[in-house]
Amino acid sequence: MSKFKLPIQYKFTLIIAIINIVIFSIVYIYLKDNLQSSTYNRIKNTLSREGLLARSYLENQYSPSLSIEKTDKIIDQIGKDLDLRVTFIDAKGRVLGDSELSGKELDQMENHLYRPEVQQALKGGRGESRRFSTTLQHDMLYMAYPVGKEKRQGVIRLAVSLKEIKVVVYQLRKLLNVSFVIAFIFSVLIGFIASFYISTPLKKISDIAKRIAGGDYLKRSNISTGDEIQELSNSINYMSDQIKERISEIETNRSRFEAILLSMFEGVVVIDNSGSVRLMNDALKRLLDVSENPLGKRPLEVIRNIEIQEIADKVLNLRRDVESLEIHILQPLEKTLQVHATSVVKDNELLGAVLVFHDITELRRLENIRKDFVANVSHELRTPITNIKGFSETLLEGALEDKENAKDFVKTINADSNRLAQLVEDLLDLSKIESGKVSLDLSSCEIKDIVDRVVTSFKKKAGECKIGIKIDILKNLPKVCVDEKSIVQVFLNLIDNAIKYNKDGGFVKISAKEKDNFIEVSVSDSGIGIPSEDLPRIFERFYRVDKARSRELGGTGLGLSIAKHLIQSHKGQITVQSELGQGTTFVFTLPKA
């Protein structure tokens, strides 16, 4: 729930209103107290002067021999002239006259000797007292003076009501209340207008600041008030320019950084200090077949590999510089990945981690091929060398005298020497082809003529094995642009294998057809076929499906590998299709002339 926000214009107005209330309250209290005091002093001074006049008049008119009635008449006359209540009290406290009472009522009045003002007058020359009159129900001011110059004959007392003070205060309150309301409304109105004038540019600056916060750096604050608000406006403009410049610089650096990461051949994933993915480049998405949006998720939720999650957690928790791990994944394809992970720390604060993925599948495959190659070469060399060494040692030890056996030994030595020579020859050819050092002598050739010559060289061997060879190639087929010697070698390898691994009474079929810009050639046989698990590796060096039979039939195990590289050097492709016990078909393409 959002808090209520009071606009600054109303805050200014409220402050002005509160100030006015405080000022008017102080003024009211001050005027009230001063007016009460001044009114009381005025009444007091007036009563003092009138008391002296009343005493002087009474001393001239009064004598102790006068009766109470005459004395009361004198007092009544004084009270009438002064419009005040006047009382004459003798030295014993008896009331001898009162301007508001008759003669009979005077007899009933209580003794006034101990009234404060009477006591003060008898002792000091003037008595004064202010008290609440229970008879009149309001405050009264009493002032008494002694009568008699030589001997105290009594005290003349004047009484005046202080209701006037209440009336004055009431009139003042009424006047001040009206004045206060009018002044308050006027001042608040003036304050509202003034606050509107002050707050309007501030609102504009606030709106501009919000737009700047929203990314609109083109909006400018053009306020010319000649005061601090204008300085604030200029500061906002300067801040906008600085923020725009800094953000532009940050975005440029960020774009450059992201472009580098996203364009890297290696897979890269960046995670924050909470372990959530902040960036994953396209190379890694393709490598791991990531189709969903990885942002904000943990690596395990995206990659589904516990080892990757563990190495990410390790560098985040332990702040290791570099952690390396080799992992194997099965989806979408079986791959071997080298993962390097490092934490990102700045000013001793952990910001996150970066994981870099290297696809070393091919490297590991080549290492395995190299290992297999060394093992296979060693194995292929060991048998003929062992035979040559064994038979030669036998001959040296005396078998030369046995002419019949010596001749067989020499034939074996010669056959194994030829086998070694062929193996070395094939290795050299394969090395040259793979390194690209073989220069092709391209020319326009009839594919049928090449096939006919190769098939002719196999007629004797095919006849011995009772294998029929069929050529299904049209005479008007377009020519191919190839190195004839290389293509002859391809056909020799394929047809030789088709005869070796065929069944008695089987067949070999060679066909060709036009396909786009290539001639597609097929070499099929009705032989023993190749198991499906061996098909992906059939073109590897020294790879044999039936190793025992392969060595029995001769060959180096490099023929299909050489054929593959020769076809690829002609910008063609070679594939194999086979079913165990149903035969094999090799298909390759050659460019048209």
Coordinates of C-alpha atoms in Angstrom, one line a residue:
M1 CA 0.0 0.0 0.0
S2 CA 1.5 3.3 -1.1
K3 CA 1.8 6.1 1.4
F4 CA -0.2 9.3 0.8
K5 CA 2.0 12.0 -0.7
L6 CA 1.2 15.6 0.0
P7 CA 2.2 17.9 -2.9
I8 CA 4.8 20.6 -2.1
Q9 CA 2.3 23.3 -3.0
Y10 CA 0.0 22.2 -0.2
K11 CA 2.9 21.7 2.2
F12 CA 3.9 25.3 1.6
T13 CA 0.3 26.5 2.2
L14 CA 0.0 24.3 5.3
I15 CA 3.2 25.8 6.7
I16 CA 2.0 29.3 6.0
A17 CA -1.3 28.5 7.7
I18 CA 0.4 27.1 10.8
I19 CA 2.7 30.2 11.0
N20 CA -0.4 32.4 10.7
I21 CA -2.2 30.5 13.5
V22 CA 0.9 30.8 15.8
I23 CA 1.4 34.5 15.0
F24 CA -2.3 35.4 15.5
S25 CA -2.5 33.3 18.7
I26 CA 0.5 35.2 20.1
V27 CA -0.9 38.5 19.0
Y28 CA -4.3 37.7 20.5
I29 CA -2.8 36.7 23.9
Y30 CA -0.6 39.7 24.0
L31 CA -3.3 42.2 23.1
K32 CA -5.8 40.5 25.5
D33 CA -3.3 40.7 28.5
N34 CA -2.2 44.2 27.7
L35 CA -5.7 45.5 27.1
Q36 CA -7.0 43.9 30.3
S37 CA -4.0 45.4 32.2
S38 CA -4.4 48.9 30.6
T39 CA -8.1 48.9 31.1
Y40 CA -7.8 48.0 34.7
N41 CA -5.1 50.6 35.3
R42 CA -7.3 53.2 33.5
I43 CA -10.2 52.4 35.7
K44 CA -8.0 52.3 38.8
N45 CA -6.5 55.7 38.0
T46 CA -9.9 57.2 37.3
L47 CA -11.3 55.8 40.5
S48 CA -8.3 57.2 42.4
R49 CA -8.9 60.7 41.1
E50 CA -12.6 60.5 41.7
G51 CA -12.0 59.1 45.3
L52 CA -9.9 62.2 46.1
L53 CA -12.6 64.5 44.8
A54 CA -15.3 62.6 46.7
R55 CA -13.3 62.8 50.0
S56 CA -12.7 66.5 49.5
Y57 CA -16.4 67.1 48.9
L58 CA -17.4 65.0 51.9
E59 CA -15.0 66.8 54.2
N60 CA -16.5 70.1 53.3
Q61 CA -20.1 68.8 53.8
Y62 CA -19.9 66.4 56.6
S63 CA -19.7 66.9 60.4
P64 CA -20.2 64.3 63.1
S65 CA -23.3 66.1 64.3
L66 CA -25.2 65.3 61.1
S67 CA -27.8 62.6 61.2
I68 CA -27.5 59.4 59.2
E69 CA -30.3 60.5 56.9
K70 CA -28.4 63.7 56.0
T71 CA -25.1 61.9 55.7
D72 CA -26.7 59.3 53.4
K73 CA -28.1 62.1 51.2
I74 CA -24.6 63.6 50.9
I75 CA -23.3 60.2 49.9
D76 CA -26.2 59.7 47.4
Q77 CA -25.4 63.0 45.8
I78 CA -21.7 62.1 45.5
G79 CA -22.7 58.7 44.0
K80 CA -25.0 60.4 41.5
D81 CA -22.5 62.9 40.4
L82 CA -19.7 60.3 40.0
D83 CA -22.1 57.6 38.7
L84 CA -20.4 55.2 41.2
R85 CA -21.3 53.4 44.3
V86 CA -20.1 55.4 47.2
T87 CA -20.1 54.2 50.8
F88 CA -19.2 56.2 54.0
I89 CA -18.0 54.1 56.9
D90 CA -17.1 55.6 60.3
A91 CA -14.0 54.7 62.2
K92 CA -15.7 51.8 64.0
G93 CA -16.9 50.2 60.7
R94 CA -20.5 51.3 60.8
V95 CA -21.9 52.3 57.4
L96 CA -23.2 55.8 57.7
G97 CA -24.2 56.2 54.0
D98 CA -24.4 54.3 50.8
S99 CA -25.5 55.7 47.4
E100 CA -27.4 52.5 46.5
L101 CA -29.1 51.8 49.8
S102 CA -31.8 53.5 51.8
G103 CA -31.8 54.5 55.5
K104 CA -33.5 51.3 56.7
E105 CA -31.2 49.1 54.6
L106 CA -28.2 50.9 56.2
D107 CA -29.2 49.7 59.6
Q108 CA -29.1 46.1 58.4
M109 CA -25.7 46.2 56.8
E110 CA -22.9 44.3 58.4
N111 CA -19.8 46.1 59.9
H112 CA -17.2 47.0 57.3
L113 CA -14.3 47.7 59.7
Y114 CA -12.3 44.7 58.6
R115 CA -12.7 45.1 54.9
P116 CA -9.2 45.2 53.4
E117 CA -9.6 48.5 51.7
V118 CA -11.1 50.0 54.9
Q119 CA -8.2 48.7 57.1
Q120 CA -5.6 50.0 54.5
A121 CA -7.3 53.5 54.4
L122 CA -7.4 53.8 58.2
K123 CA -3.7 52.8 58.4
G124 CA -2.0 54.2 55.4
G125 CA -4.1 56.8 53.7
R126 CA -5.5 54.8 50.8
G127 CA -7.0 51.4 50.7
E128 CA -7.6 49.3 47.6
S129 CA -9.1 45.9 47.0
R130 CA -10.3 43.8 44.1
R131 CA -12.7 40.9 44.7
F132 CA -15.7 39.1 43.5
S133 CA -19.0 40.5 44.6
T134 CA -21.4 37.7 45.5
T135 CA -24.2 40.3 45.4
L136 CA -23.5 41.5 41.9
Q137 CA -21.8 38.3 40.6
H138 CA -18.8 39.9 39.0
D139 CA -15.5 41.5 40.0
M140 CA -15.5 44.8 41.8
L141 CA -12.7 47.3 42.5
Y142 CA -12.9 49.1 45.8
M143 CA -10.9 52.2 46.7
A144 CA -11.1 53.9 50.1
Y145 CA -9.7 57.1 51.5
P146 CA -9.7 58.3 55.1
V147 CA -12.0 61.3 56.0
G148 CA -10.9 63.9 58.5
K149 CA -7.7 65.9 58.4
E150 CA -6.8 65.8 62.0
K151 CA -8.9 63.0 63.4
R152 CA -10.1 60.0 61.5
Q153 CA -13.9 60.5 61.2
G154 CA -14.3 57.5 58.9
V155 CA -13.6 56.2 55.4
I156 CA -15.2 57.1 52.1
R157 CA -15.2 54.1 49.7
L158 CA -15.8 54.1 46.0
A159 CA -16.8 50.9 44.2
V160 CA -16.7 50.3 40.5
S161 CA -17.7 47.3 38.5
L162 CA -15.0 45.6 36.4
K163 CA -17.5 44.3 33.9
E164 CA -16.1 46.8 31.6
I165 CA -12.9 44.7 31.4
K166 CA -14.9 41.7 30.3
V167 CA -16.8 43.8 27.8
V168 CA -13.6 45.2 26.4
V169 CA -12.1 41.7 26.2
Y170 CA -15.2 40.3 24.5
Q171 CA -15.2 43.1 22.0
L172 CA -11.5 42.5 21.4
R173 CA -12.0 38.8 21.0
K174 CA -14.8 39.4 18.6
L175 CA -12.8 41.9 16.6
L176 CA -9.7 39.7 16.6
N177 CA -11.7 36.6 15.6
V178 CA -13.1 38.4 12.5
S179 CA -9.8 39.9 11.7
F180 CA -8.1 36.6 12.2
V181 CA -10.4 34.7 9.9
I182 CA -10.1 37.4 7.2
A183 CA -6.3 37.7 7.6
F184 CA -6.0 33.9 7.7
I185 CA -8.0 33.3 4.6
F186 CA -6.1 36.2 2.8
S187 CA -2.7 34.9 4.0
V188 CA -3.4 31.3 3.0
L189 CA -4.7 32.4 -0.4
I190 CA -1.5 34.5 -0.9
G191 CA 0.6 31.6 0.4
F192 CA -1.2 29.2 -2.0
I193 CA -0.5 31.5 -4.9
A194 CA 3.1 32.0 -3.8
S195 CA 3.6 28.2 -3.3
F196 CA 2.1 27.6 -6.7
Y197 CA 4.6 30.0 -8.2
I198 CA 7.4 28.2 -6.3
S199 CA 6.2 24.7 -6.8
T200 CA 5.4 24.9 -10.6
P201 CA 9.1 24.9 -11.7
L202 CA 9.8 22.3 -9.1
K203 CA 7.1 20.1 -10.6
K204 CA 8.6 20.6 -14.0
I205 CA 12.0 19.7 -12.7
S206 CA 10.5 16.6 -11.0
D207 CA 8.8 15.5 -14.2
I208 CA 12.0 16.0 -16.2
A209 CA 13.9 14.0 -13.6
K210 CA 11.4 11.1 -13.9
R211 CA 11.7 11.2 -17.7
I212 CA 15.5 11.1 -17.3
A213 CA 15.1 8.1 -14.9
G214 CA 13.0 6.5 -17.6
G215 CA 15.7 6.9 -20.2
D216 CA 14.6 10.1 -22.0
Y217 CA 17.8 12.2 -21.9
L218 CA 16.7 14.6 -24.6
K219 CA 14.3 16.4 -22.4
R220 CA 15.7 19.7 -21.1
S221 CA 14.8 21.9 -18.1
N222 CA 14.5 25.5 -19.3
I223 CA 13.6 27.4 -16.1
S224 CA 14.9 31.0 -15.7
T225 CA 13.9 32.1 -12.2
G226 CA 17.3 33.6 -11.3
D227 CA 17.5 31.8 -8.0
E228 CA 18.4 28.4 -6.5
I229 CA 15.6 26.7 -8.6
Q230 CA 17.3 27.8 -11.8
E231 CA 20.6 26.4 -10.4
L232 CA 18.7 23.1 -9.7
S233 CA 17.3 23.1 -13.2
N234 CA 20.8 23.6 -14.6
S235 CA 22.1 20.8 -12.4
I236 CA 19.4 18.5 -13.6
N237 CA 20.4 19.2 -17.2
Y238 CA 24.1 18.7 -16.4
M239 CA 23.2 15.4 -14.5
S240 CA 21.2 14.3 -17.6
D241 CA 24.1 14.9 -19.9
Q242 CA 26.5 13.1 -17.5
I243 CA 24.1 10.1 -17.0
K244 CA 23.5 9.9 -20.8
E245 CA 27.3 9.9 -21.4
R246 CA 28.0 7.3 -18.7
I247 CA 25.1 5.0 -19.8
S248 CA 26.2 5.3 -23.4
E249 CA 29.8 4.4 -22.3
I250 CA 28.5 1.5 -20.2
E251 CA 26.2 0.3 -23.0
T252 CA 29.0 0.5 -25.5
N253 CA 31.3 -1.5 -23.2
R254 CA 28.5 -3.9 -22.3
S255 CA 27.6 -4.4 -26.0
R256 CA 31.3 -4.9 -26.9
F257 CA 31.6 -7.4 -24.0
E258 CA 28.5 -9.2 -24.9
A259 CA 29.4 -9.2 -28.6
I260 CA 32.8 -10.8 -27.7
L261 CA 31.1 -13.4 -25.5
L262 CA 28.3 -14.1 -27.9
S263 CA 30.6 -14.4 -30.9
M264 CA 33.1 -16.7 -29.2
F265 CA 33.5 -20.1 -30.7
E266 CA 33.7 -21.6 -27.2
G267 CA 30.6 -21.8 -25.1
V268 CA 30.3 -19.2 -22.3
V269 CA 27.9 -18.9 -19.5
V270 CA 27.9 -16.0 -16.9
I271 CA 26.2 -16.5 -13.5
D272 CA 25.7 -13.9 -10.8
N273 CA 26.6 -14.3 -7.1
S274 CA 23.2 -16.0 -6.4
G275 CA 24.0 -18.7 -8.9
S276 CA 21.5 -17.6 -11.6
V277 CA 22.4 -17.4 -15.3
R278 CA 22.9 -13.9 -16.5
L279 CA 24.2 -14.6 -20.0
M280 CA 24.7 -17.6 -22.2
N281 CA 26.1 -17.3 -25.7
D282 CA 24.8 -18.9 -28.9
A283 CA 27.7 -21.3 -29.2
L284 CA 26.9 -22.9 -25.9
K285 CA 23.2 -23.0 -26.7
R286 CA 24.0 -24.8 -30.0
L287 CA 26.5 -27.1 -28.3
L288 CA 24.0 -28.2 -25.6
D289 CA 20.8 -27.8 -27.6
V290 CA 19.4 -25.2 -25.3
S291 CA 16.1 -23.8 -26.7
E292 CA 14.5 -22.2 -23.6
N293 CA 15.4 -18.9 -22.1
P294 CA 18.2 -19.5 -19.6
L295 CA 18.2 -16.1 -17.9
G296 CA 17.4 -16.2 -14.1
K297 CA 17.7 -20.0 -13.9
R298 CA 20.3 -22.1 -12.3
P299 CA 22.7 -24.0 -14.6
L300 CA 21.3 -27.3 -13.6
E301 CA 17.8 -26.2 -14.7
V302 CA 19.1 -25.4 -18.2
I303 CA 21.9 -27.9 -18.9
R304 CA 20.7 -30.8 -16.8
N305 CA 24.2 -31.9 -15.8
I306 CA 25.0 -32.1 -12.1
E307 CA 28.8 -31.8 -12.7
I308 CA 28.4 -28.3 -14.3
Q309 CA 26.2 -27.2 -11.3
E310 CA 28.8 -28.6 -8.9
I311 CA 31.7 -26.7 -10.5
A312 CA 29.7 -23.5 -10.6
D313 CA 28.8 -23.8 -6.9
K314 CA 32.4 -24.6 -6.1
V315 CA 33.9 -21.4 -7.6
L316 CA 31.1 -19.3 -6.0
N317 CA 31.5 -20.8 -2.5
L318 CA 35.3 -21.1 -2.5
R319 CA 36.1 -18.2 -4.7
R320 CA 38.6 -20.3 -6.6
D321 CA 40.6 -18.7 -9.4
V322 CA 40.2 -21.5 -12.0
E323 CA 38.5 -24.8 -11.7
S324 CA 38.8 -27.3 -14.7
L325 CA 36.7 -30.4 -15.3
E326 CA 36.2 -32.8 -18.2
I327 CA 32.7 -33.9 -18.6
H328 CA 30.7 -36.2 -20.9
I329 CA 27.2 -35.4 -22.1
L330 CA 24.9 -37.6 -24.1
Q331 CA 22.3 -35.1 -25.2
P332 CA 21.7 -34.0 -27.9
L333 CA 24.8 -36.0 -29.1
E334 CA 27.5 -37.7 -27.2
K335 CA 30.2 -35.1 -26.6
T336 CA 33.3 -34.5 -24.4
L337 CA 33.6 -31.0 -23.0
Q338 CA 36.4 -29.3 -21.1
V339 CA 34.9 -26.8 -18.6
H340 CA 36.9 -24.0 -17.1
A341 CA 35.2 -22.0 -14.3
T342 CA 36.4 -19.0 -12.4
S343 CA 34.8 -16.6 -9.9
V344 CA 34.6 -12.9 -10.6
V345 CA 35.7 -10.8 -7.6
K346 CA 36.0 -7.0 -7.4
D347 CA 37.1 -5.1 -4.3
N348 CA 36.8 -8.3 -2.3
E349 CA 33.1 -8.6 -3.4
L350 CA 31.9 -11.7 -5.2
L351 CA 30.1 -10.6 -8.4
G352 CA 29.5 -14.0 -9.9
A353 CA 31.4 -16.6 -12.0
V354 CA 32.2 -17.3 -15.7
L355 CA 32.2 -20.9 -17.2
V356 CA 33.9 -21.5 -20.5
F357 CA 33.1 -24.8 -22.4
H358 CA 35.5 -26.2 -25.0
D359 CA 34.3 -29.0 -27.2
I360 CA 37.1 -31.5 -27.2
T361 CA 35.1 -34.4 -28.7
E362 CA 37.0 -34.3 -31.9
L363 CA 40.3 -34.0 -30.0
R364 CA 39.5 -37.0 -27.9
R365 CA 38.4 -38.9 -31.0
L366 CA 41.6 -38.1 -32.7
E367 CA 43.6 -39.1 -29.7
N368 CA 41.7 -42.5 -29.7
I369 CA 42.4 -42.8 -33.4
R370 CA 46.0 -42.1 -32.8
K371 CA 46.2 -44.6 -30.0
D372 CA 44.4 -47.1 -32.2
F373 CA 46.6 -46.2 -35.2
V374 CA 49.8 -46.8 -33.2
A375 CA 48.4 -50.0 -31.8
N376 CA 47.2 -51.2 -35.2
V377 CA 50.5 -50.2 -37.0
S378 CA 52.4 -52.0 -34.3
H379 CA 50.3 -55.0 -34.7
E380 CA 50.4 -55.0 -38.5
L381 CA 54.1 -54.6 -38.5
R382 CA 54.8 -57.1 -35.7
T383 CA 53.4 -60.2 -37.7
P384 CA 55.4 -59.8 -40.9
I385 CA 58.5 -58.7 -39.1
T386 CA 58.3 -61.6 -36.7
N387 CA 57.9 -64.0 -39.7
I388 CA 60.8 -62.4 -41.6
K389 CA 63.0 -62.5 -38.5
G390 CA 62.1 -66.0 -37.6
F391 CA 62.6 -67.5 -41.1
S392 CA 65.8 -65.6 -41.7
E393 CA 67.2 -66.8 -38.4
T394 CA 66.2 -70.3 -39.4
L395 CA 67.9 -70.0 -42.7
L396 CA 71.1 -68.6 -41.1
E397 CA 71.1 -71.5 -38.6
G398 CA 71.4 -74.1 -41.4
A399 CA 68.1 -74.3 -43.2
L400 CA 69.9 -73.0 -46.3
E401 CA 71.2 -76.5 -46.9
D402 CA 67.6 -77.8 -47.1
K403 CA 66.8 -76.6 -50.6
E404 CA 63.1 -77.5 -50.5
N405 CA 62.3 -75.8 -47.2
A406 CA 64.6 -72.9 -47.8
K407 CA 62.7 -72.0 -50.9
D408 CA 59.4 -71.9 -48.9
F409 CA 61.1 -69.8 -46.2
V410 CA 62.3 -67.3 -48.8
K411 CA 58.8 -67.2 -50.4
T412 CA 57.3 -66.4 -47.0
I413 CA 60.0 -63.8 -46.3
N414 CA 59.3 -62.2 -49.7
A415 CA 55.5 -62.2 -49.2
D416 CA 55.8 -60.6 -45.8
S417 CA 58.3 -58.1 -47.2
N418 CA 55.8 -57.2 -49.9
R419 CA 53.1 -56.9 -47.2
L420 CA 55.4 -54.5 -45.3
A421 CA 56.2 -52.5 -48.4
Q422 CA 52.4 -52.3 -49.3
L423 CA 51.7 -51.2 -45.7
V424 CA 54.3 -48.5 -45.8
E425 CA 53.2 -47.4 -49.3
D426 CA 49.6 -47.1 -48.1
L427 CA 50.6 -45.2 -45.0
L428 CA 52.6 -42.8 -47.1
D429 CA 49.7 -42.3 -49.5
L430 CA 47.3 -41.7 -46.7
S431 CA 49.6 -39.3 -45.0
K432 CA 50.0 -37.3 -48.2
I433 CA 46.3 -37.3 -48.9
E434 CA 45.4 -36.1 -45.4
S435 CA 48.0 -33.4 -45.4
G436 CA 46.8 -32.1 -48.8
K437 CA 50.2 -32.6 -50.4
V438 CA 48.8 -34.8 -53.2
S439 CA 48.3 -32.8 -56.3
L440 CA 45.4 -33.9 -58.4
D441 CA 45.8 -34.1 -62.2
L442 CA 42.2 -33.4 -63.1
S443 CA 40.9 -34.3 -66.5
S444 CA 37.6 -35.1 -68.2
C445 CA 37.0 -38.9 -68.1
E446 CA 34.4 -41.4 -69.0
I447 CA 33.5 -43.2 -65.7
K448 CA 32.5 -46.3 -67.7
D449 CA 36.0 -46.5 -69.2
I450 CA 37.6 -46.4 -65.8
V451 CA 35.3 -49.1 -64.4
D452 CA 35.9 -51.3 -67.4
R453 CA 39.6 -51.2 -66.9
V454 CA 39.4 -52.0 -63.2
V455 CA 36.9 -54.8 -63.6
T456 CA 39.1 -56.4 -66.3
S457 CA 41.9 -56.6 -63.7
F458 CA 39.7 -58.5 -61.4
K459 CA 38.2 -61.1 -63.8
K460 CA 40.7 -63.8 -62.8
K461 CA 40.2 -63.3 -59.1
A462 CA 36.4 -63.1 -59.5
G463 CA 36.3 -66.2 -61.6
E464 CA 38.3 -68.1 -58.9
C465 CA 35.8 -67.0 -56.3
K466 CA 32.8 -67.6 -58.6
I467 CA 31.8 -64.0 -58.2
G468 CA 29.9 -62.3 -61.0
I469 CA 30.6 -58.6 -61.8
K470 CA 27.9 -56.5 -63.5
I471 CA 28.4 -53.0 -64.8
D472 CA 25.2 -50.9 -65.1
I473 CA 26.5 -47.6 -66.6
L474 CA 24.9 -45.8 -69.6
K475 CA 27.2 -44.8 -72.4
N476 CA 25.8 -41.3 -72.7
L477 CA 26.4 -40.5 -69.0
P478 CA 28.2 -37.1 -68.6
K479 CA 31.9 -37.2 -68.1
V480 CA 33.5 -36.6 -64.7
C481 CA 36.4 -34.2 -63.8
V482 CA 38.7 -36.3 -61.8
D483 CA 42.3 -37.5 -61.3
E484 CA 42.0 -40.8 -63.1
K485 CA 44.8 -42.5 -61.2
S486 CA 43.1 -41.7 -57.8
I487 CA 39.7 -42.8 -58.9
V488 CA 41.2 -46.1 -60.2
Q489 CA 42.6 -46.6 -56.7
V490 CA 39.2 -46.0 -55.2
F491 CA 37.5 -48.6 -57.5
L492 CA 40.3 -51.1 -56.9
N493 CA 39.8 -50.9 -53.1
L494 CA 36.0 -51.1 -53.2
I495 CA 35.8 -53.9 -55.8
D496 CA 38.6 -55.9 -54.1
N497 CA 36.6 -55.7 -50.8
A498 CA 33.4 -56.6 -52.6
I499 CA 35.0 -59.8 -53.9
K500 CA 36.9 -60.7 -50.7
Y501 CA 33.9 -60.4 -48.4
N502 CA 31.3 -61.9 -50.8
K503 CA 29.7 -65.3 -50.8
D504 CA 30.5 -68.1 -53.3
G505 CA 28.3 -67.6 -56.3
G506 CA 27.6 -64.0 -55.3
F507 CA 27.8 -60.8 -57.4
V508 CA 29.2 -57.4 -57.5
K509 CA 27.3 -54.6 -59.2
I510 CA 28.7 -51.3 -60.3
S511 CA 26.3 -48.6 -61.4
A512 CA 26.3 -44.8 -62.0
K513 CA 23.7 -42.1 -62.5
E514 CA 23.5 -38.3 -62.8
K515 CA 22.6 -36.4 -59.7
D516 CA 22.6 -32.6 -59.8
N517 CA 26.2 -31.5 -60.6
F518 CA 27.6 -34.9 -59.7
I519 CA 27.8 -38.4 -60.9
E520 CA 26.7 -40.8 -58.2
V521 CA 28.5 -44.2 -58.3
S522 CA 27.4 -47.3 -56.4
V523 CA 29.4 -50.5 -55.7
S524 CA 27.2 -53.2 -54.3
D525 CA 27.8 -56.8 -53.4
S526 CA 25.9 -59.8 -52.0
G527 CA 28.4 -60.5 -49.3
I528 CA 28.4 -61.0 -45.6
G529 CA 27.5 -57.4 -44.8
I530 CA 28.6 -55.2 -42.0
P531 CA 27.0 -55.0 -38.5
S532 CA 25.2 -51.7 -37.8
E533 CA 27.5 -50.9 -34.8
D534 CA 30.6 -51.1 -37.0
L535 CA 29.2 -48.8 -39.8
P536 CA 30.2 -45.4 -38.2
R537 CA 33.9 -46.6 -38.0
I538 CA 34.2 -48.4 -41.3
F539 CA 36.3 -45.6 -42.8
E540 CA 38.8 -45.4 -39.9
R541 CA 42.3 -46.5 -40.5
F542 CA 43.1 -50.1 -39.7
Y543 CA 39.5 -50.7 -38.6
R544 CA 38.3 -54.2 -39.5
V545 CA 34.9 -55.8 -38.9
D546 CA 36.3 -59.4 -38.9
K547 CA 39.9 -59.0 -38.0
A548 CA 40.8 -62.6 -38.3
R549 CA 39.3 -63.0 -41.7
S550 CA 40.8 -59.7 -42.9
R551 CA 44.3 -60.7 -42.1
E552 CA 43.7 -64.1 -43.7
L553 CA 42.5 -62.4 -46.9
G554 CA 45.4 -59.9 -46.8
G555 CA 45.2 -56.1 -47.0
T556 CA 46.5 -53.4 -44.8
G557 CA 43.1 -52.1 -43.4
L558 CA 43.8 -48.7 -45.0
G559 CA 41.9 -49.1 -48.2
L560 CA 38.6 -47.6 -47.2
S561 CA 40.3 -44.7 -45.4
I562 CA 42.3 -43.9 -48.5
A563 CA 39.2 -44.1 -50.7
K564 CA 37.3 -41.7 -48.4
H565 CA 40.1 -39.1 -48.5
L566 CA 40.5 -39.4 -52.3
I567 CA 36.8 -38.9 -52.8
Q568 CA 36.7 -35.9 -50.4
S569 CA 39.7 -34.4 -52.2
H570 CA 37.4 -34.4 -55.3
K571 CA 34.7 -32.4 -53.4
G572 CA 32.6 -35.6 -53.2
Q573 CA 31.1 -37.7 -50.5
I574 CA 31.2 -41.4 -49.8
T575 CA 28.7 -43.4 -47.7
V576 CA 28.0 -47.0 -46.9
Q577 CA 24.7 -48.9 -46.5
S578 CA 24.8 -52.5 -45.2
E579 CA 22.7 -55.2 -43.6
L580 CA 24.4 -58.2 -41.9
G581 CA 24.2 -61.2 -44.3
Q582 CA 22.5 -59.2 -47.0
G583 CA 25.4 -57.4 -48.6
T584 CA 26.9 -53.9 -48.7
T585 CA 26.6 -50.9 -50.9
F586 CA 29.2 -48.1 -51.1
V587 CA 28.0 -44.8 -52.8
F588 CA 30.2 -41.9 -53.7
T589 CA 29.9 -38.8 -55.8
L590 CA 32.2 -37.3 -58.4
P591 CA 31.9 -33.8 -59.9
K592 CA 30.8 -33.6 -63.5
A593 CA 33.2 -32.2 -66.1

